[in-house]
Short mmCIF file of C-alpha atoms and ligand atoms in Angstrom, two decimals:
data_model
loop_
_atom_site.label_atom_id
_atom_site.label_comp_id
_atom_site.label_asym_id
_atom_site.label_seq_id
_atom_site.Cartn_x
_atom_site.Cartn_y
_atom_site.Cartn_z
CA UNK L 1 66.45 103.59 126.87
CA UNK L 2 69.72 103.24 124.85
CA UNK L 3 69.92 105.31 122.11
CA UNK L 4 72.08 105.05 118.60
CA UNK L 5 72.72 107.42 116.16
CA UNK L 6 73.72 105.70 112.41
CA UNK L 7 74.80 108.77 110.48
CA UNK L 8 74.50 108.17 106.48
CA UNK L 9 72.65 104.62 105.24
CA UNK L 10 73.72 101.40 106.12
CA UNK L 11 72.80 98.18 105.56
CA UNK L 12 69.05 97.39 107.05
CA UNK L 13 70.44 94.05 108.39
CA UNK L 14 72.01 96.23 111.20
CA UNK L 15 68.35 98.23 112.06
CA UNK L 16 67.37 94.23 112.75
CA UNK L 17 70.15 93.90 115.02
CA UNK L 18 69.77 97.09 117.07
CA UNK L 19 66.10 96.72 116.98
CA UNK L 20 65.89 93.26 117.88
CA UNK L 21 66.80 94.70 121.41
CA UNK L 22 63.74 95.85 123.57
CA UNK L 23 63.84 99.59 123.71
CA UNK L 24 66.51 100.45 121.81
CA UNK L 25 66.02 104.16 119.90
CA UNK L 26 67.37 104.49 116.63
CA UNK L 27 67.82 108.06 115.16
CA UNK L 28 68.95 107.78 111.80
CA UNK L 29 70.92 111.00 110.00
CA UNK L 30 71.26 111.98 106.72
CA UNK L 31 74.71 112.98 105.52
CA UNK L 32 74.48 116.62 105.10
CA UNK L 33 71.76 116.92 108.80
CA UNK L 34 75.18 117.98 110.69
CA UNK L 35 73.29 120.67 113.11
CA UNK L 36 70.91 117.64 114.36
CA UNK L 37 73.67 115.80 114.48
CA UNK L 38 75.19 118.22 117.20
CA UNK L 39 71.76 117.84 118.95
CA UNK L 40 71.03 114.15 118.87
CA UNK L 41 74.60 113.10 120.12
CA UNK L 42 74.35 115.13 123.45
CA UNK L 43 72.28 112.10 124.93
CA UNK L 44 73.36 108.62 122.55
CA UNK L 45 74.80 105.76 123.72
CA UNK L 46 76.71 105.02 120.35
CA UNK L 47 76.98 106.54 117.03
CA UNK L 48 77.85 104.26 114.13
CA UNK L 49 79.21 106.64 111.48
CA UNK L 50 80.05 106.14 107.73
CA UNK L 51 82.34 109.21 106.46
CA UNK L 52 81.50 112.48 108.68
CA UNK L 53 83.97 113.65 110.24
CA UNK L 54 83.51 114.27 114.52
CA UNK L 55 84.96 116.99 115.51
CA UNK L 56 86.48 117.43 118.98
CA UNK L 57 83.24 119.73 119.75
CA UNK L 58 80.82 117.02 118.54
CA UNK L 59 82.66 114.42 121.00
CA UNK L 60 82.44 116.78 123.76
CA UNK L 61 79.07 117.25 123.30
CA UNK L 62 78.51 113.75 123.97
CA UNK L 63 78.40 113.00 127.44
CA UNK L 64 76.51 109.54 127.34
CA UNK L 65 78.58 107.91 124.46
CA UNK L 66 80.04 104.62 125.02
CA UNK L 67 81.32 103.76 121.48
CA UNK L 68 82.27 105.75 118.20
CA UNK L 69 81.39 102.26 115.72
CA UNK L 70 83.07 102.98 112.70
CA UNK L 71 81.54 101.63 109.50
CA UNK L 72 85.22 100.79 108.07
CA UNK L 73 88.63 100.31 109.43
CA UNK L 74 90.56 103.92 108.75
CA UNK L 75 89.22 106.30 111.67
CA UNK L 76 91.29 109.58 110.29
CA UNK L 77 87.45 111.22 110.15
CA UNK L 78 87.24 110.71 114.39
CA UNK L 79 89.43 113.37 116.54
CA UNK L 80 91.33 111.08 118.02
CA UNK L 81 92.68 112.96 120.68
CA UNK L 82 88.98 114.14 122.01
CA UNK L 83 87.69 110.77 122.14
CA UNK L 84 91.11 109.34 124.21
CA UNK L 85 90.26 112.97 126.39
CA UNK L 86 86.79 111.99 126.81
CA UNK L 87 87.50 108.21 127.16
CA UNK L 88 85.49 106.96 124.43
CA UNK L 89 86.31 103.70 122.38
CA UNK L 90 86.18 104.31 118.84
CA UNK L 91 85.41 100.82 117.59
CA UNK L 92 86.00 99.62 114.20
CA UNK L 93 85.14 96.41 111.65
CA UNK L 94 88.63 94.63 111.93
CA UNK L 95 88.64 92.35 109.03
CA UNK L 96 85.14 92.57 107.97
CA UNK L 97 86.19 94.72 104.73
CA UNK L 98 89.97 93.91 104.13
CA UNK L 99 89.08 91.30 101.23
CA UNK L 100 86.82 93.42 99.46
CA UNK L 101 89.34 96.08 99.27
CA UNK L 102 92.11 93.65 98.67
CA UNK L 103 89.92 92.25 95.67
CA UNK L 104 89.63 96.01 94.44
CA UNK L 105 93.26 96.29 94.41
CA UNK L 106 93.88 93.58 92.20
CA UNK L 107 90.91 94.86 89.95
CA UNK L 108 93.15 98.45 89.67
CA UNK L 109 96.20 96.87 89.24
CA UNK L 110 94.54 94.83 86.21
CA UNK L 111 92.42 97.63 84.97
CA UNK L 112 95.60 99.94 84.93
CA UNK L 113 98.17 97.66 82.89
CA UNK L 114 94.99 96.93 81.05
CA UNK L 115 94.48 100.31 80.05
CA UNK L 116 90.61 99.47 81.11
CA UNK L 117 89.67 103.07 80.28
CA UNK L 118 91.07 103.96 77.86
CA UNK L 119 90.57 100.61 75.59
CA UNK L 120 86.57 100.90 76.26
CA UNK L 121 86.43 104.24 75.07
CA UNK L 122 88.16 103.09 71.87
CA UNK L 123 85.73 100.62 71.28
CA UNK L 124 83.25 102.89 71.92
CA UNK L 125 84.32 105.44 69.74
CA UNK L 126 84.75 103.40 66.95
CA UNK L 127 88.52 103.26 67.05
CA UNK L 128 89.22 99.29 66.53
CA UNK L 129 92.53 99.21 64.53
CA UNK L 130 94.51 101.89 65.82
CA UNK L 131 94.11 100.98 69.42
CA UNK L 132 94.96 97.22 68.82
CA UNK L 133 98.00 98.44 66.84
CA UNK L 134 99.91 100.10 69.94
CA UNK L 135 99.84 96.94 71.80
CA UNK L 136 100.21 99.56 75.17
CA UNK L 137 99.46 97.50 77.82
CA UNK L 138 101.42 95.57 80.02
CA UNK L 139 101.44 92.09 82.27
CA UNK L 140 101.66 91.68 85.75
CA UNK L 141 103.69 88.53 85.86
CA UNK L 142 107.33 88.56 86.56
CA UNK L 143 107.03 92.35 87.76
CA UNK L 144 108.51 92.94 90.85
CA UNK L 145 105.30 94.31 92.93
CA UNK L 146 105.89 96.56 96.42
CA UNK L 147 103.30 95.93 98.91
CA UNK L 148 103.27 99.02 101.72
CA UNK L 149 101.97 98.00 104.58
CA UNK L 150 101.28 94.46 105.55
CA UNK L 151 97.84 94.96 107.47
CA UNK L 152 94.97 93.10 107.12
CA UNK L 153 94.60 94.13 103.50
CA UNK L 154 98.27 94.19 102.39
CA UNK L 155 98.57 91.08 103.88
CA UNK L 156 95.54 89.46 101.15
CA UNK L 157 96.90 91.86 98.60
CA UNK L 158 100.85 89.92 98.33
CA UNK L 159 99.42 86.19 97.72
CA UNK L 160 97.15 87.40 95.29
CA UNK L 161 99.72 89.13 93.01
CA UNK L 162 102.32 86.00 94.08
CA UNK L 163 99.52 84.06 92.45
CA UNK L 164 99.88 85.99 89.14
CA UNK L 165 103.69 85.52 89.23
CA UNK L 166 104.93 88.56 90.50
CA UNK L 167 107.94 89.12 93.13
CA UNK L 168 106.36 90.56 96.03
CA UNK L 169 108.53 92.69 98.21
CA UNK L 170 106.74 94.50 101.10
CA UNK L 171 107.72 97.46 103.25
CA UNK L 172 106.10 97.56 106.64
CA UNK L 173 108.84 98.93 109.53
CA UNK L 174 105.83 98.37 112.19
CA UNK L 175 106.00 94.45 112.11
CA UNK L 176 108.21 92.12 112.86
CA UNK L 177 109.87 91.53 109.57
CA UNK L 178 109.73 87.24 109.95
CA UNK L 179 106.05 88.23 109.77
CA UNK L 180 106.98 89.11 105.75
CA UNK L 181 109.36 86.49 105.33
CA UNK L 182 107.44 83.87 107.10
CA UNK L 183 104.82 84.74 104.40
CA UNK L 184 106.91 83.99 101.58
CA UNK L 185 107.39 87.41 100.29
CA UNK L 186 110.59 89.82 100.55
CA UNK L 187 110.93 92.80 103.55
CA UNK L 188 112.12 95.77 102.07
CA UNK L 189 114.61 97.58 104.46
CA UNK L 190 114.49 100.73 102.86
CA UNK L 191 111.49 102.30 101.68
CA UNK L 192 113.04 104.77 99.12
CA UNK L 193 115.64 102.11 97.50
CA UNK L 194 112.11 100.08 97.71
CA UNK L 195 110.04 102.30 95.37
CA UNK L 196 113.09 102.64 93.07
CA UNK L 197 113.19 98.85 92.38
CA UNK L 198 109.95 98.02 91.80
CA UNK L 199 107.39 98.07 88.99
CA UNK L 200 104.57 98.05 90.64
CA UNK L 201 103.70 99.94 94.05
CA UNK L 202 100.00 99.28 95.92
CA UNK L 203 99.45 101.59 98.66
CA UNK L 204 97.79 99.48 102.31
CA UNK L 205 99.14 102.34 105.24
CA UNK L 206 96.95 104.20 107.75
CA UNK L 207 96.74 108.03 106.99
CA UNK L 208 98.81 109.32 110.16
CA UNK L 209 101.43 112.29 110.11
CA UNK L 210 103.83 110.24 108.15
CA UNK L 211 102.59 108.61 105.84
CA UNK L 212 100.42 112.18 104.27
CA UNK L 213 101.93 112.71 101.13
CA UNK L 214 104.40 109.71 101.59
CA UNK L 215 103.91 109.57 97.76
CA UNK L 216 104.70 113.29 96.66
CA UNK L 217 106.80 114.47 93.56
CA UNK L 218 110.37 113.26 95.15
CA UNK L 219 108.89 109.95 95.53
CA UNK L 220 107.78 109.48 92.28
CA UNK L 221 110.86 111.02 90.71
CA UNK L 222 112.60 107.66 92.84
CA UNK L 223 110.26 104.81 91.07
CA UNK L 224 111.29 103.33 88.32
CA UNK L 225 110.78 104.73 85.04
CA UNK L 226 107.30 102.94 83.50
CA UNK L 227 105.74 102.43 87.31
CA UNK L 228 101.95 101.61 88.00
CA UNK L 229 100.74 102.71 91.10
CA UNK L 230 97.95 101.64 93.42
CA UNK L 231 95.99 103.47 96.10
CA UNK L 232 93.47 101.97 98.00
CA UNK L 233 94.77 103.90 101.21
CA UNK L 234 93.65 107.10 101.92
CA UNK L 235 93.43 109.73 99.18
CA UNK L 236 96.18 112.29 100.78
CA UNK L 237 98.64 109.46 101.32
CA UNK L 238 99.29 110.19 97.73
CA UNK L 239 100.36 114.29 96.20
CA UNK L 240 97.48 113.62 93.67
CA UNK L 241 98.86 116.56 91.71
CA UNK L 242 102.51 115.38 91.40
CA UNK L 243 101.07 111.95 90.29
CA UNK L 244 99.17 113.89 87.70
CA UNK L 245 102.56 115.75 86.78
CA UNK L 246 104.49 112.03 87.08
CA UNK L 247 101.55 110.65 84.82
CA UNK L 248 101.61 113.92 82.42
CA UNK L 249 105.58 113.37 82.02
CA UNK L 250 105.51 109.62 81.40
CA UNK L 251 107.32 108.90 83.59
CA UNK L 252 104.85 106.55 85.49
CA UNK L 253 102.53 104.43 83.58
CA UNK L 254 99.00 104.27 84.90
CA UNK L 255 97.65 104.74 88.36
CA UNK L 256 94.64 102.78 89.84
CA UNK L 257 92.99 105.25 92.55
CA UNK L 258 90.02 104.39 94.62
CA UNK L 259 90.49 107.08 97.04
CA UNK L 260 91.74 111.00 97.05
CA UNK L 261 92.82 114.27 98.79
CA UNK L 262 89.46 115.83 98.66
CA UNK L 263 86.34 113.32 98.43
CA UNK L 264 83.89 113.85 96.38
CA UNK L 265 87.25 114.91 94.03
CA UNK L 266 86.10 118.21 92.26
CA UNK L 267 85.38 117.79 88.53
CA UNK L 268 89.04 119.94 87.96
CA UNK L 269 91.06 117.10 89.72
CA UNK L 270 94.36 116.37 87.60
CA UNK L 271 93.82 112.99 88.14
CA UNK L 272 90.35 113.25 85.58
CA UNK L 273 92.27 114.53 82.82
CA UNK L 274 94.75 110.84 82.61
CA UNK L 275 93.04 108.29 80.23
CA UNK L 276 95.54 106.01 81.70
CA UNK L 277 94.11 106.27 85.11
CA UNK L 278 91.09 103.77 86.30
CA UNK L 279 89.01 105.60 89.25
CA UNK L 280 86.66 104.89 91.68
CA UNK L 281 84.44 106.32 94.23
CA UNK L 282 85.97 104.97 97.47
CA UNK L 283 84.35 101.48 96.79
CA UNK L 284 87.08 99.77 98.73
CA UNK L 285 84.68 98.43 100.90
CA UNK L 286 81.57 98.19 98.92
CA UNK L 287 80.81 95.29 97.69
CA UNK L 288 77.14 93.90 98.27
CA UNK L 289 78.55 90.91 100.78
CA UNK L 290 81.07 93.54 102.83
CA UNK L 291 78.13 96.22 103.07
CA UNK L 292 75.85 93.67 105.13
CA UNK L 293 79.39 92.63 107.25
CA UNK L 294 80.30 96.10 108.15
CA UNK L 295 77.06 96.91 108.73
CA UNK L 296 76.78 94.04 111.26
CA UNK L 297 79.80 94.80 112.84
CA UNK L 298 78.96 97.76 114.10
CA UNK L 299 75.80 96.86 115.40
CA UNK L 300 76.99 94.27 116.93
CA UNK L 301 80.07 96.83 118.63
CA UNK L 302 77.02 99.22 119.81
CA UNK L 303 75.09 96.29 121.52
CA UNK L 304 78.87 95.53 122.92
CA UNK L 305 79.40 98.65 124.62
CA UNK L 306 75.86 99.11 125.40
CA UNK L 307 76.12 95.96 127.34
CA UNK L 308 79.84 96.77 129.26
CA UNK L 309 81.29 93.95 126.98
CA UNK L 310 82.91 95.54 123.57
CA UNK L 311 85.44 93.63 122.37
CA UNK L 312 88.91 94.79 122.19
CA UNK L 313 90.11 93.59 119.40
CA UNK L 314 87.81 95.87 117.31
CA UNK L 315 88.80 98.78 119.62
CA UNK L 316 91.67 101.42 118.19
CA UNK L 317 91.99 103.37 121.77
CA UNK L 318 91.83 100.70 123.96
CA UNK L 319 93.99 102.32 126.76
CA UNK L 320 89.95 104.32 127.80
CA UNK L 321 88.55 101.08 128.28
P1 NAD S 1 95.98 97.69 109.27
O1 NAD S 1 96.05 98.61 110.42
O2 NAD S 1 95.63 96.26 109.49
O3 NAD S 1 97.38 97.72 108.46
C1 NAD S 1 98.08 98.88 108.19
C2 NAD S 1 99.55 98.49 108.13
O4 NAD S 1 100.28 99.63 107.67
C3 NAD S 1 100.13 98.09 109.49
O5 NAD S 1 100.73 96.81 109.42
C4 NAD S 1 101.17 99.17 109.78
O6 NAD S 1 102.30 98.68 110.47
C5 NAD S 1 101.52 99.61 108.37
N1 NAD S 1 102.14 100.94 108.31
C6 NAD S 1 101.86 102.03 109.06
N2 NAD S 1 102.64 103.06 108.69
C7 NAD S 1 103.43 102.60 107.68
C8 NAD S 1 104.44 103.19 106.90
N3 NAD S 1 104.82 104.45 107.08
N4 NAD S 1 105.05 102.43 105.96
C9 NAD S 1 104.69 101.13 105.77
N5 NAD S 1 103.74 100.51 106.50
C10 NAD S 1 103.12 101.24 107.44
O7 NAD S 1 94.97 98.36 108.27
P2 NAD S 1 94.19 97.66 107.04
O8 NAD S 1 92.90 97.10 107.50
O9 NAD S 1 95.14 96.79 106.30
O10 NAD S 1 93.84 98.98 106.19
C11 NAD S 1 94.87 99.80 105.64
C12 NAD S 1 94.28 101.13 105.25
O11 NAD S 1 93.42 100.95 104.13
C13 NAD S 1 93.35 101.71 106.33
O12 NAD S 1 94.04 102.44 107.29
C14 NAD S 1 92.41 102.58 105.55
O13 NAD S 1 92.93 103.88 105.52
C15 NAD S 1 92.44 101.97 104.15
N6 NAD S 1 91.15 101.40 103.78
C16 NAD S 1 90.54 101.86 102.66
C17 NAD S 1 89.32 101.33 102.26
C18 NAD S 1 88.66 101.79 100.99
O14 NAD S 1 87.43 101.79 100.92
N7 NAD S 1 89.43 102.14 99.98
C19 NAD S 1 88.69 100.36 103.05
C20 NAD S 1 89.35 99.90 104.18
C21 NAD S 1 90.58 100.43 104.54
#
């Protein structure tokens, strides 16, 4: 009898799914049920996780597994190098979430030269005039916009801010650089001269060895003077205390951050003290419609492996196949 672990909620549309095949047993975890966990995954056939992270000892310890499904697209919570050791796929959506988070981009990059926060609380508070006076915010069109990475989502993200006028340049030394061009938008050769030319700088890389803290205090010094920056990445792709320092100084605008270094971010985060900063809780890929996809997805990728059959495409190691 095949049996799947989902670790954290998910959308019921996926319990269908699983359980509209004869015999299939479900064990369902909550988030903070991490000794079970080490119990229930000695015998599963798949385990479709949300944010826990699986260590190389829970991998090890799971000798039936046929598929680590992913409920997302980064897989920096997975130890990579057990599951490649133990030859087990780690699966992932693909696309199923890369508009959503492309749409929340946009909304960060609006909400920050808005001054979203900030202007609510004014109205809030009363304060009517004096916040109309300063006339503080700023447009996106004709800003030259850096796109870094051109993935799935950085690849939504650039016609969307072409669409609002902006000069999209995009940095992306993993693709072929017609890829860019081809696209309509400008390669950037150099990622430093990159982030010192542009006015507005949205974050779409993996988190890998490189690209942790590719945004620390040296980087910031380089942008322009007045820069808005946008991180739907990973949280510790960006120093989130030299952004606080950058933000403190004035020397960069506003930031729009959906994800950080430590998640949930502790009440004494920098970042919490910025009115100019707009914040959210990882929502990236949490809209209503993307919940039921990923959901789906990974379903589907457990009835895949189950079955011998998992598709590629979705698969991040597929060298174990
Ligand atoms: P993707 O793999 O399709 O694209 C990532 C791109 O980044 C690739 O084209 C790669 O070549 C490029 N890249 C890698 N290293 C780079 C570097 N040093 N400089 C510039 N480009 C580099 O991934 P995707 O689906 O577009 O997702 C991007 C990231 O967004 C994910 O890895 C994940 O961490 C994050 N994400 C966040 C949320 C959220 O809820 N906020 C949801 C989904 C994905």
């Amino acid at each position: 009898m095949p049996k799947v672990i989902i670790h954290d909620a998910i959308d019921p549309a996926a319990l269908e799914l699983l359980n509209s095949r004869p015999g299939m047993q479900i064990v369902t975890l909550e988030r903070e049920e991490r000794a079970r966990l080490r119990t229930e995954i000695s015998d599963a056939d798949s385990i479709i996780l949300r944010y826990l992270p699986l260590d190389a000892d829970d991998i090890r310890a799971a000798r039936n597994m046929k598929v680590i499904s992913r409920h997302g697209v980064g897989y920096d919570n997975v130890d990579m190098a057990a599951a490649n050791e133990c030859g087990i796929p780690v699966a992932t959506i693909g696309d199923a979430n890369s508009l959503t988070v492309a749409e929340l981009a946009l909304y960060l990059m609006l909400a920050a030269a808005k001054q979203g926060l900030g202007y609510d609380k004014s109205v809030r508070a009363g304060d009517w005039w004096q916040a109309r006076e300063e006339a503080r915010t700023i447009e996106l069109y004709d800003k030259t916009l850096l796109v870094v990475g051109f993935g799935r989502i950085g690849k939504l993200v650039a016609p969307r801010c072409h669409a609002f006028g902006m000069n999209v340049t995009v940095c992306d030394p993993y693709i072929a650089q017609n890829l860019i061009t081809d696209a309509g938008f400008t390669p950037a050769a150099d990622f430093n001269e990159a982030l010192g030319q542009a006015d507005i700088i949205t974050l779409h890389t993996p988190l890998n060895d490189e690209t942790r803290h590719m945004i620390d205090a040296r980087a910031l010094e380089r942008m322009k003077a007045g820069a808005l920056l946008v991180n739907t990445s990973r949280g510790p792709v960006v120093d989130g205390q030299a952004l606080s320092d950058a933000l403190s100084a004035g020397h960069i605008y506003a930031a729009g951050i959906d994800v950080f270094e430590e998640e949930p971010p502790p009440t004494s985060n920098p970042l919490f003290a910025h009115d100019n900063t707009i914040l959210t809780p990882h929502i990236g890929g949490l809209t209503r419609e993307c919940f039921h996809r990923s959901a789906i997805r990974c379903a589907q990728n457990t009835l895949d492996a189950i079955d011998g059959k998992l598709d590629k495409a979705f698969v991040v190691n597929p060298e174990v196949l």
